[in-house]
CSV table of C-alpha atoms in Angstrom, one decimal:
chain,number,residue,atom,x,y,z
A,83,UNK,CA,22.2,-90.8,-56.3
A,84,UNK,CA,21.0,-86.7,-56.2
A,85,UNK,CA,22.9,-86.3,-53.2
A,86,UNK,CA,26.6,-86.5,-55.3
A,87,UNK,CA,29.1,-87.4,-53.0
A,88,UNK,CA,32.1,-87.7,-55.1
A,89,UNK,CA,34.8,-90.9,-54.4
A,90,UNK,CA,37.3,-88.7,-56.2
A,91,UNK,CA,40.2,-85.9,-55.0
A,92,UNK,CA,36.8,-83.6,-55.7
A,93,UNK,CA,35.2,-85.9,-52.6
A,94,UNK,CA,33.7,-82.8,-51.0
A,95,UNK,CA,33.1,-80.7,-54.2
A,96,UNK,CA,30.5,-81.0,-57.1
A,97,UNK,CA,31.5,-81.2,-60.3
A,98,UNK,CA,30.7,-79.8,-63.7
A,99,UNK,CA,31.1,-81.6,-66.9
A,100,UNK,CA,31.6,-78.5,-68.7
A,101,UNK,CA,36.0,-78.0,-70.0
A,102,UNK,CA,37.0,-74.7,-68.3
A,103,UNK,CA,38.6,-72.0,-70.1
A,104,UNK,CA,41.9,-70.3,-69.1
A,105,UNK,CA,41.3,-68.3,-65.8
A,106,UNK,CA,40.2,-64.4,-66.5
A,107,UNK,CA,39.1,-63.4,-63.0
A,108,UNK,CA,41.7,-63.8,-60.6
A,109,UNK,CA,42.6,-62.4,-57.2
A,110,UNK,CA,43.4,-58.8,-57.7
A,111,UNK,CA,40.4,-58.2,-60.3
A,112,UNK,CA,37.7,-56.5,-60.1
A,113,UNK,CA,34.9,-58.8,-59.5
A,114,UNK,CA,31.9,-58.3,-62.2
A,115,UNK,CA,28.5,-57.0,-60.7
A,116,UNK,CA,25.6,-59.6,-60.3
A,117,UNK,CA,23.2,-58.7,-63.2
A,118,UNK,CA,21.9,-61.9,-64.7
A,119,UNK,CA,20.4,-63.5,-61.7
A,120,UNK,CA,16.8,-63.9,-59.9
A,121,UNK,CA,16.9,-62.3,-56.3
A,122,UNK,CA,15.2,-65.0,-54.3
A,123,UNK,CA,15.5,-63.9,-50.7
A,124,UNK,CA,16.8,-60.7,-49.4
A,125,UNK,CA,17.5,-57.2,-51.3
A,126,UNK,CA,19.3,-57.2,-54.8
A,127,UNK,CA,23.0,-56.5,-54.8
A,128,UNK,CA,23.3,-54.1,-58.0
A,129,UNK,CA,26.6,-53.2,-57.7
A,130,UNK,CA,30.3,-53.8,-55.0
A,131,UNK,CA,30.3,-50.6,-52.5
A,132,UNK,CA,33.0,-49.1,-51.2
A,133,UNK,CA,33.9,-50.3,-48.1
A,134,UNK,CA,32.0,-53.8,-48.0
A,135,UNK,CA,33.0,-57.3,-48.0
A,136,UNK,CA,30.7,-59.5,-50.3
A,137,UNK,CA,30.7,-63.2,-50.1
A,138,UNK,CA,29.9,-65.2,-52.5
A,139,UNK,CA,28.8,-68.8,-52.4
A,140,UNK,CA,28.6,-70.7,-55.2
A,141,UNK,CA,26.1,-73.6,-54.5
A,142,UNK,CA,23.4,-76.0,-56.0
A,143,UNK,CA,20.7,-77.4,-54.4
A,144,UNK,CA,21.8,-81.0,-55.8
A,145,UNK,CA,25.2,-80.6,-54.8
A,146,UNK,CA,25.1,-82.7,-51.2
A,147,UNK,CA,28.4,-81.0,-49.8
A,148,UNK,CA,26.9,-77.7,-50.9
A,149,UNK,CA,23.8,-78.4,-48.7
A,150,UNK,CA,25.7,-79.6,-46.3
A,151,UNK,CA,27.7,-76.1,-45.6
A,152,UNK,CA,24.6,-74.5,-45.6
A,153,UNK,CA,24.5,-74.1,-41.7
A,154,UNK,CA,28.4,-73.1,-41.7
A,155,UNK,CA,27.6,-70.4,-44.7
A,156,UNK,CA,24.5,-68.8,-42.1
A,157,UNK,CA,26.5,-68.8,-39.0
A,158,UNK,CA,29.3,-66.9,-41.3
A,159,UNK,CA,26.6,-64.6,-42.3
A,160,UNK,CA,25.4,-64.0,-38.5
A,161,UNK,CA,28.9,-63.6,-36.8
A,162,UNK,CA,30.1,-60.8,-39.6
A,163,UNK,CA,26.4,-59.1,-39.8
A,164,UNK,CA,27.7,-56.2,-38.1
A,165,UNK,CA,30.9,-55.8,-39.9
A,166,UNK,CA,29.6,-54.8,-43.6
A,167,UNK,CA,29.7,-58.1,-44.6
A,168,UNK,CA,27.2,-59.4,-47.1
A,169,UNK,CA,27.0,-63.2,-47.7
A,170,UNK,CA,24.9,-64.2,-51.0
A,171,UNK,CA,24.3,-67.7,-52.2
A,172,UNK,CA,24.5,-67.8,-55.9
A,173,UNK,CA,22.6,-71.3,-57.2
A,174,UNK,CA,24.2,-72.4,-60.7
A,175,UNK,CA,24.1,-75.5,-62.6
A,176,UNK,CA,20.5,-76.6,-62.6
A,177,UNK,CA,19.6,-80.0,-63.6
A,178,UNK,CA,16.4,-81.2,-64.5
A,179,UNK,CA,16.4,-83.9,-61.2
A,180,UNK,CA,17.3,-80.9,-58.6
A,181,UNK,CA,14.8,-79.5,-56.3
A,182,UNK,CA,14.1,-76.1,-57.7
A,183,UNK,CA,16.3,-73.3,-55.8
A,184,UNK,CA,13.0,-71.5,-54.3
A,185,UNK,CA,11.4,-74.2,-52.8
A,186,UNK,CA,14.8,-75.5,-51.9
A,187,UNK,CA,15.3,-72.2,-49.5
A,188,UNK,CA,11.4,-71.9,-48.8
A,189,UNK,CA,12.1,-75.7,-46.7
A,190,UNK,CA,15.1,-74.0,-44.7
A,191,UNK,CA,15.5,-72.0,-41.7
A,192,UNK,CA,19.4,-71.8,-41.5
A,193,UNK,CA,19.6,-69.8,-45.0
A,194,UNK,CA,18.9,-66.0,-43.6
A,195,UNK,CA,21.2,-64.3,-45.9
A,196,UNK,CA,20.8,-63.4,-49.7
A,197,UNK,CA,20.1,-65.8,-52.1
A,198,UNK,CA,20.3,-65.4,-55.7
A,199,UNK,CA,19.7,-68.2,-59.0
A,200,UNK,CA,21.8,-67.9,-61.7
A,201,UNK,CA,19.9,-67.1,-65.1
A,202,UNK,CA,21.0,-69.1,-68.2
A,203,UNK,CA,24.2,-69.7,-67.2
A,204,UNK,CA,25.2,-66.5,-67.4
A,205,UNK,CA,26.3,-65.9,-64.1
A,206,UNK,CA,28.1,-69.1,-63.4
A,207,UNK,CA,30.5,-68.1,-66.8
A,208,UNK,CA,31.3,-64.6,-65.6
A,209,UNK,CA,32.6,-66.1,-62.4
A,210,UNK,CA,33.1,-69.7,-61.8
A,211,UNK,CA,34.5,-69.7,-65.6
A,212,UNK,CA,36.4,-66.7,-65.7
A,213,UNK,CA,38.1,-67.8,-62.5
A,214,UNK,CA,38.7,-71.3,-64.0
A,215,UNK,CA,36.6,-73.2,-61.3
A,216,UNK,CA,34.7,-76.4,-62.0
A,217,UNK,CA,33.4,-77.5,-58.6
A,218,UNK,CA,31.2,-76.3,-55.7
A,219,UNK,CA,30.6,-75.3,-53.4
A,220,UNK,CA,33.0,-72.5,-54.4
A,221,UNK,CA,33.1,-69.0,-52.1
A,222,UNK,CA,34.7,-65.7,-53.9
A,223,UNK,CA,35.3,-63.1,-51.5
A,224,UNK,CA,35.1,-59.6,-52.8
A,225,UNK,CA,36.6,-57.4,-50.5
A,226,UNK,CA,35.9,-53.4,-50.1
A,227,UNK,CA,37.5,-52.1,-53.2
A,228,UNK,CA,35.1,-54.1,-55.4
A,229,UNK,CA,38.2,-56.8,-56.4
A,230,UNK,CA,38.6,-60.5,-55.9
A,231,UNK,CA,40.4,-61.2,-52.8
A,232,UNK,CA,40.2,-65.0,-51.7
A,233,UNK,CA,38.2,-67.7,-53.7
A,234,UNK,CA,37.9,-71.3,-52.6
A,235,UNK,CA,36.0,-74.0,-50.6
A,236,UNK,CA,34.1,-72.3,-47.6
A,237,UNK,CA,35.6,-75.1,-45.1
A,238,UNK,CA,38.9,-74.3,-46.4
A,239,UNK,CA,39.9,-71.1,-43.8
A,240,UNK,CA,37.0,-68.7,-45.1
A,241,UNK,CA,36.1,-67.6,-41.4
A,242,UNK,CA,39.9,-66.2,-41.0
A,243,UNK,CA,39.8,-64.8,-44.3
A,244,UNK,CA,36.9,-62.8,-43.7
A,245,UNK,CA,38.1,-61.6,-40.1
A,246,UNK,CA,41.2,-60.6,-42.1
A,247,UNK,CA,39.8,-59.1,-44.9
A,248,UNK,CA,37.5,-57.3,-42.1
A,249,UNK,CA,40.0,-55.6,-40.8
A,250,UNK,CA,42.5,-55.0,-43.6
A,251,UNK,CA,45.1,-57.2,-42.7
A,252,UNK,CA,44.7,-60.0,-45.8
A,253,UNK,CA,47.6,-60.1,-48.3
A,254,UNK,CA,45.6,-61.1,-51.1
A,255,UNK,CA,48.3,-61.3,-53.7
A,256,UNK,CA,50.8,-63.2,-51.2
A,257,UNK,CA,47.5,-65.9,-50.6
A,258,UNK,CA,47.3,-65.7,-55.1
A,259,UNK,CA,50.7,-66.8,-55.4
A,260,UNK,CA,50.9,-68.9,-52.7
A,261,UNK,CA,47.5,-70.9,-54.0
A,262,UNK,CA,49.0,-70.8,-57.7
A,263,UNK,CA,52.2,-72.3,-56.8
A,264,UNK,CA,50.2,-75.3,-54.9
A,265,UNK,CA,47.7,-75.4,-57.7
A,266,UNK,CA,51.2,-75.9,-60.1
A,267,UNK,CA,52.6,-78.6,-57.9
A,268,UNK,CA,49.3,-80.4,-57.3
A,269,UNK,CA,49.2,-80.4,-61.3
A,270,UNK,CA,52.2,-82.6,-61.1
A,271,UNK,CA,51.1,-84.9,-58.1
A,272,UNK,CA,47.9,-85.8,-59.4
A,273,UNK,CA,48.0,-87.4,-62.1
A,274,UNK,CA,50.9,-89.9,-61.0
A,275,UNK,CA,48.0,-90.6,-58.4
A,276,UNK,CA,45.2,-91.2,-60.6
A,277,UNK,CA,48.2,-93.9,-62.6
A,278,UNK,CA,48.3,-95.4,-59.6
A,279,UNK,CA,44.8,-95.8,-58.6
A,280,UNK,CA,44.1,-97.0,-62.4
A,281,UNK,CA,47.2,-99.6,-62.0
A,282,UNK,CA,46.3,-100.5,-58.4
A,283,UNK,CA,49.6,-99.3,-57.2
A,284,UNK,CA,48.5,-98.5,-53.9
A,285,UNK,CA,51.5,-98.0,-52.2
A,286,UNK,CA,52.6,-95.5,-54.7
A,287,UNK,CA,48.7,-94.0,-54.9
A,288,UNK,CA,49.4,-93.4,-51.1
A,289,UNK,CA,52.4,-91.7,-51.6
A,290,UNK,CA,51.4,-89.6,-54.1
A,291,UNK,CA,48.2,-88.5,-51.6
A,292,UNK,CA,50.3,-87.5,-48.7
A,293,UNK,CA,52.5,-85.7,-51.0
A,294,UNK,CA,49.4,-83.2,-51.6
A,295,UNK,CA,48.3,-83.4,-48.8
A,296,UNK,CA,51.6,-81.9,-47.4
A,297,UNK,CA,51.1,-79.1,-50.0
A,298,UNK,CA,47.9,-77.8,-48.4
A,299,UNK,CA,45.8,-80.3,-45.9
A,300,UNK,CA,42.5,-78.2,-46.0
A,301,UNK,CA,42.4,-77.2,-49.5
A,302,UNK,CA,43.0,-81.1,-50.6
A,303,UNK,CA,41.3,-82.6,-47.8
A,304,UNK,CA,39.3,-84.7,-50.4
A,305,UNK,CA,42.4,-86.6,-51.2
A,306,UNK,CA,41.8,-88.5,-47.8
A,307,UNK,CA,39.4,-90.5,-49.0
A,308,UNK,CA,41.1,-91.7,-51.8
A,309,UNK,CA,44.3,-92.3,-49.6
A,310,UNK,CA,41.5,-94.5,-47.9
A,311,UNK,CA,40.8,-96.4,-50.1
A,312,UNK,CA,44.4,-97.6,-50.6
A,313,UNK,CA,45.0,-98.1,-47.5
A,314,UNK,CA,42.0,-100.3,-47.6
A,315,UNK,CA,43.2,-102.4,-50.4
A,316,UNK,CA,46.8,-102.6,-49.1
A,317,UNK,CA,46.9,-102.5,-45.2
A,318,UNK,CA,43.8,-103.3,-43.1
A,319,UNK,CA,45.3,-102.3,-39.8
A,320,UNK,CA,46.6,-99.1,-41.1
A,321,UNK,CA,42.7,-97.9,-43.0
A,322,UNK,CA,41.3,-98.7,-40.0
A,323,UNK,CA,43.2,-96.2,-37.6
A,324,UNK,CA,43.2,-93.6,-40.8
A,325,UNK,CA,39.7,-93.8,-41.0
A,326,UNK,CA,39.2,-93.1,-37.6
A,327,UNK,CA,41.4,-90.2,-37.6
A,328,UNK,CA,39.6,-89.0,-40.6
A,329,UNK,CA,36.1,-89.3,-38.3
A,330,UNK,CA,38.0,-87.9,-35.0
A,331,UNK,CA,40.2,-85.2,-36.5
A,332,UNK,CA,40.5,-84.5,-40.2
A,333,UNK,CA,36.6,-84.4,-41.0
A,334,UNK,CA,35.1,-83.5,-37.4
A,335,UNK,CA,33.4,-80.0,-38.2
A,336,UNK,CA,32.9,-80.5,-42.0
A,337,UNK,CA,29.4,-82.3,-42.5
A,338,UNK,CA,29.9,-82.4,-46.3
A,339,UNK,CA,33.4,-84.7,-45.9
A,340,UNK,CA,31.7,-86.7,-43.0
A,341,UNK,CA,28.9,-87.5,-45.2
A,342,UNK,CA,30.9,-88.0,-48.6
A,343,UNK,CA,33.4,-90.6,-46.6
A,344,UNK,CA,30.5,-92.5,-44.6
A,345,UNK,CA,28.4,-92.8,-48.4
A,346,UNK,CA,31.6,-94.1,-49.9
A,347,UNK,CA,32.1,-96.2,-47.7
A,348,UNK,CA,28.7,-98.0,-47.1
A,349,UNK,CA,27.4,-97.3,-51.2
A,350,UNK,CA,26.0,-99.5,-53.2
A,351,UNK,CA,28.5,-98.8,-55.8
A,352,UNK,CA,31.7,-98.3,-53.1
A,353,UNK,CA,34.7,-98.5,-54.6
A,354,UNK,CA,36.0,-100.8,-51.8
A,355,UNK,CA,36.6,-104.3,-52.0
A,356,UNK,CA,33.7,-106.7,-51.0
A,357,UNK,CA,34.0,-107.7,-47.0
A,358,UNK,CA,35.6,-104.7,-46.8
A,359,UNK,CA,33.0,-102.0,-45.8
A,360,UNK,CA,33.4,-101.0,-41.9
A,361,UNK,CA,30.2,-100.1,-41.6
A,362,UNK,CA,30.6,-98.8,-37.9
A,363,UNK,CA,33.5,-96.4,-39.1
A,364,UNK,CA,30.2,-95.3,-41.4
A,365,UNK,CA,27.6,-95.3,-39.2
A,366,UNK,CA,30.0,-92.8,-36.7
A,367,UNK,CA,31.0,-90.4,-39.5
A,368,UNK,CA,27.4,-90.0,-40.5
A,369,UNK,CA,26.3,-89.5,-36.8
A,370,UNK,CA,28.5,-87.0,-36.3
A,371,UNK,CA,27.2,-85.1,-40.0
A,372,UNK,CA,24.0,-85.8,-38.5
A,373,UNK,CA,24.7,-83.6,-35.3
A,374,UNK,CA,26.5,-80.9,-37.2
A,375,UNK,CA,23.4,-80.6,-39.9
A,376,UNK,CA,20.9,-80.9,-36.8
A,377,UNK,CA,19.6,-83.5,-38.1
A,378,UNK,CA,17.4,-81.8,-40.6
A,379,UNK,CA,19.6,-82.5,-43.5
A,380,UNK,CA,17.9,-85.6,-45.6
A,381,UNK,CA,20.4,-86.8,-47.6
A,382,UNK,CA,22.8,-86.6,-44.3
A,383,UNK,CA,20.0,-88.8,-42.7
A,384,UNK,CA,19.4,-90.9,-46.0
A,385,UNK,CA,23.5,-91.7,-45.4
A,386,UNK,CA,23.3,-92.7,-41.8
A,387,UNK,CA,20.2,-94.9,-42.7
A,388,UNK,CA,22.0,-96.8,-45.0
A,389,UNK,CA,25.0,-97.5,-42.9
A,390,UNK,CA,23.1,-98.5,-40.1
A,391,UNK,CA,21.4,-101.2,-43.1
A,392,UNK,CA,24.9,-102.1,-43.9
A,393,UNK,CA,26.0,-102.5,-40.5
A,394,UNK,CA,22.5,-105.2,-39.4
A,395,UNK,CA,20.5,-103.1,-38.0
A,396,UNK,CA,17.5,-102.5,-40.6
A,397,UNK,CA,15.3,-101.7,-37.5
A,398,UNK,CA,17.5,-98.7,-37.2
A,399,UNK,CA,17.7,-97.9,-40.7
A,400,UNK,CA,14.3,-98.0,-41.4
A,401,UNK,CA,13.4,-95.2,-38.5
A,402,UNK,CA,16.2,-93.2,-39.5
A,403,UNK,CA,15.2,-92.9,-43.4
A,404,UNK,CA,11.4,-92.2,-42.4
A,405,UNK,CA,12.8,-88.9,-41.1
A,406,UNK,CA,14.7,-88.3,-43.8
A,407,UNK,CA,11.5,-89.0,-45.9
A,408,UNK,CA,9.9,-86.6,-43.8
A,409,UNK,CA,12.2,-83.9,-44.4
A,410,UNK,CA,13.2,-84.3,-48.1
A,411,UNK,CA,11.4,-81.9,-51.0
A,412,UNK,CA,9.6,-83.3,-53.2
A,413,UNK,CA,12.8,-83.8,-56.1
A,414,UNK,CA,14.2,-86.4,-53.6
A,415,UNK,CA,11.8,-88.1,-51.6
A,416,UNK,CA,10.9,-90.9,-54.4
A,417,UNK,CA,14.5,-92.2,-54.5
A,418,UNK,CA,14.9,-92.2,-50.2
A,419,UNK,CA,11.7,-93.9,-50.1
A,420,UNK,CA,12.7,-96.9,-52.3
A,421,UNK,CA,15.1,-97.1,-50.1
A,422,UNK,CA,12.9,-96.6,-47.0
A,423,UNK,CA,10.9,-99.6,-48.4
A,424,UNK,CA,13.6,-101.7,-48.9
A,425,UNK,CA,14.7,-101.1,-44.5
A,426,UNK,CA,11.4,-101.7,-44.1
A,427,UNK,CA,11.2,-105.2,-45.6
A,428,UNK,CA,14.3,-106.1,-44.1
A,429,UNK,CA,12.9,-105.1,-40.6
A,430,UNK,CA,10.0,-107.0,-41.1
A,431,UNK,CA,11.9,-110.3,-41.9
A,432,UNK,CA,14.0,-109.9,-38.8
């Protein structure tokens, strides 16, 4: 599927296949300027000024959770307008499936900030490289002295970081060692986790979930859904009020993890056990992604159409993907409407 929702600790994160080197750009640095990229939309940022606050987000327009904190990255850029704060989304990564980046944005109406493409790579080395990231969507926030101050997912506390940063009152080197320190232990944790998951230990896969999850609950919120999917395969009772929690609690205001946990669970290629989908757990998580996206997003509605298929009601499914037909560019709107098709014959034979 283009829409990449990961069934991994990246759940809510895209991933490249590309090793990355030993990090170069860290908090404390100064950032390097944005020289090899097209300006798409708004004025070209040639250089860091003194006294601004520039953020950065790292996005693709394949990348599903990306597109899904589109509306979270323009209401960032609105609130902070007025404090010298620049947002600019920097597209890396192209693949030869995505939607191209300019017709991507020309199809929005949330994206009124600055919006660059990366040019061969270039761009995405001297930062996302340098910094040793492999996933987005990944925000670096370069504060008013031109030097890294924060990098990391934008649901992960970016809105106090700003405000912070804003108003000089962000430690960024006590926040460096702080993330490196959880980065080291999470090092540790994972793999014993990924053992477990390969050896069907789930007990021990749950364990090993909550104890990063305990290390930093927003920055490893993808972990849930794996720690649901133990719980699936080891206690029924105990999934099912997880998963709700998840829905309720965990994942209310982040559209990318509501979407990446309601595909995983209703996919045709879920992980879960067969008879085990609870396709009304689904059905709500992709609702409420639905609501927070406006129900513009396709691949939000393409997700909610399925579970709704999943769950019986093809009726449902079938009028939920013809919107998201209706609102997907032209890279994605063959695969939704073999899928459309599909709802639609099973409508018919109801």
């Amino acid at each position: 599927m283009l829409k990449q929702l990961i069934t991994t600790a990246a759940a809510i994160t895209c991933v490249a296949a590309s090793a990355i080197a030993r990090p170069d750009l860290e908090v404390g640095v100064a950032a390097p300027n944005l020289t090899d990229v097209t300006w798409l939309r708004g004025d070209a940022v040639k250089e860091w000024k003194s006294g601004e606050v520039y953020v950065l987000d790292f996005w693709a327009t394949w990348c599903g959770p990306c597109v899904a904190s589109i509306p979270h990255i323009n209401d960032l850029q609105q609130g902070f307008k007025d404090q010298h704060v620049h947002v600019i989304g920097v597209a890396i990564w192209p693949n030869e499936k995505m939607v191209p980046t300019e017709k991507f944005i020309n199809t929005r109406e949330d994206m009124n900030y600055t919006i660059a493409a990366d040019i061969d790579g270039k761009t995405a080395n001297a930062f996302m490289t340098a910094a040793g990231q492999n996933g987005i969507p990944t925000v670096m926030v370069i504060g008013k002295t031109g030097k890294l101050e924060w990098l990391g997912h934008p649901m992960d506390g970016l809105d106090e970081v700003v405000e912070l940063i804003v108003h000089d009152k962000f430690d960024a080197i006590a926040y460096a060692d702080k993330a490196k320190a959880e980065q080291e232990a999470a090092m540790q944790i994972y793999p014993r986790l990924m053992q477990a998951k390969d050896a069907e230990d789930w007990t021990a896969m749950v364990a090993a979930a909550d104890e990063l999850l305990a290390l930093n609950p927003k920055k490893f919120s993808g972990i849930n859904i794996l720690k649901y999917i133990a719980l699936v395969q080891s206690d029924t009772t105990a999934a099912k009020t997880f998963g709700h929690q998840l829905v309720a609690n965990t994942f209310a205001d982040d559209a990318g993890a509501l979407n990446a946990f309601a595909w995983m669970i209703v996919s045709p290629e879920s992980e879960l056990p067969e008879g085990s989908q609870d396709a009304m757990l689904a059905v709500q998580a992709a609702n409420r992604a639905n609501d927070l996206t406006k129900h513009k997003d396709p691949s939000t509605l393409d997700t909610l159409a399925r579970a709704y298929y999943v769950q019986g009601d093809a009726q449902k499914a079938y009028e939920t993907q013809k919107k998201a037909v209706s609102l997907a560019p032209d890279g994605l709107k063959q695969e939704l409407e073999e899928a459309l098709k599909t709802y639609e014959e099973a409508a018919e034979s109801m």
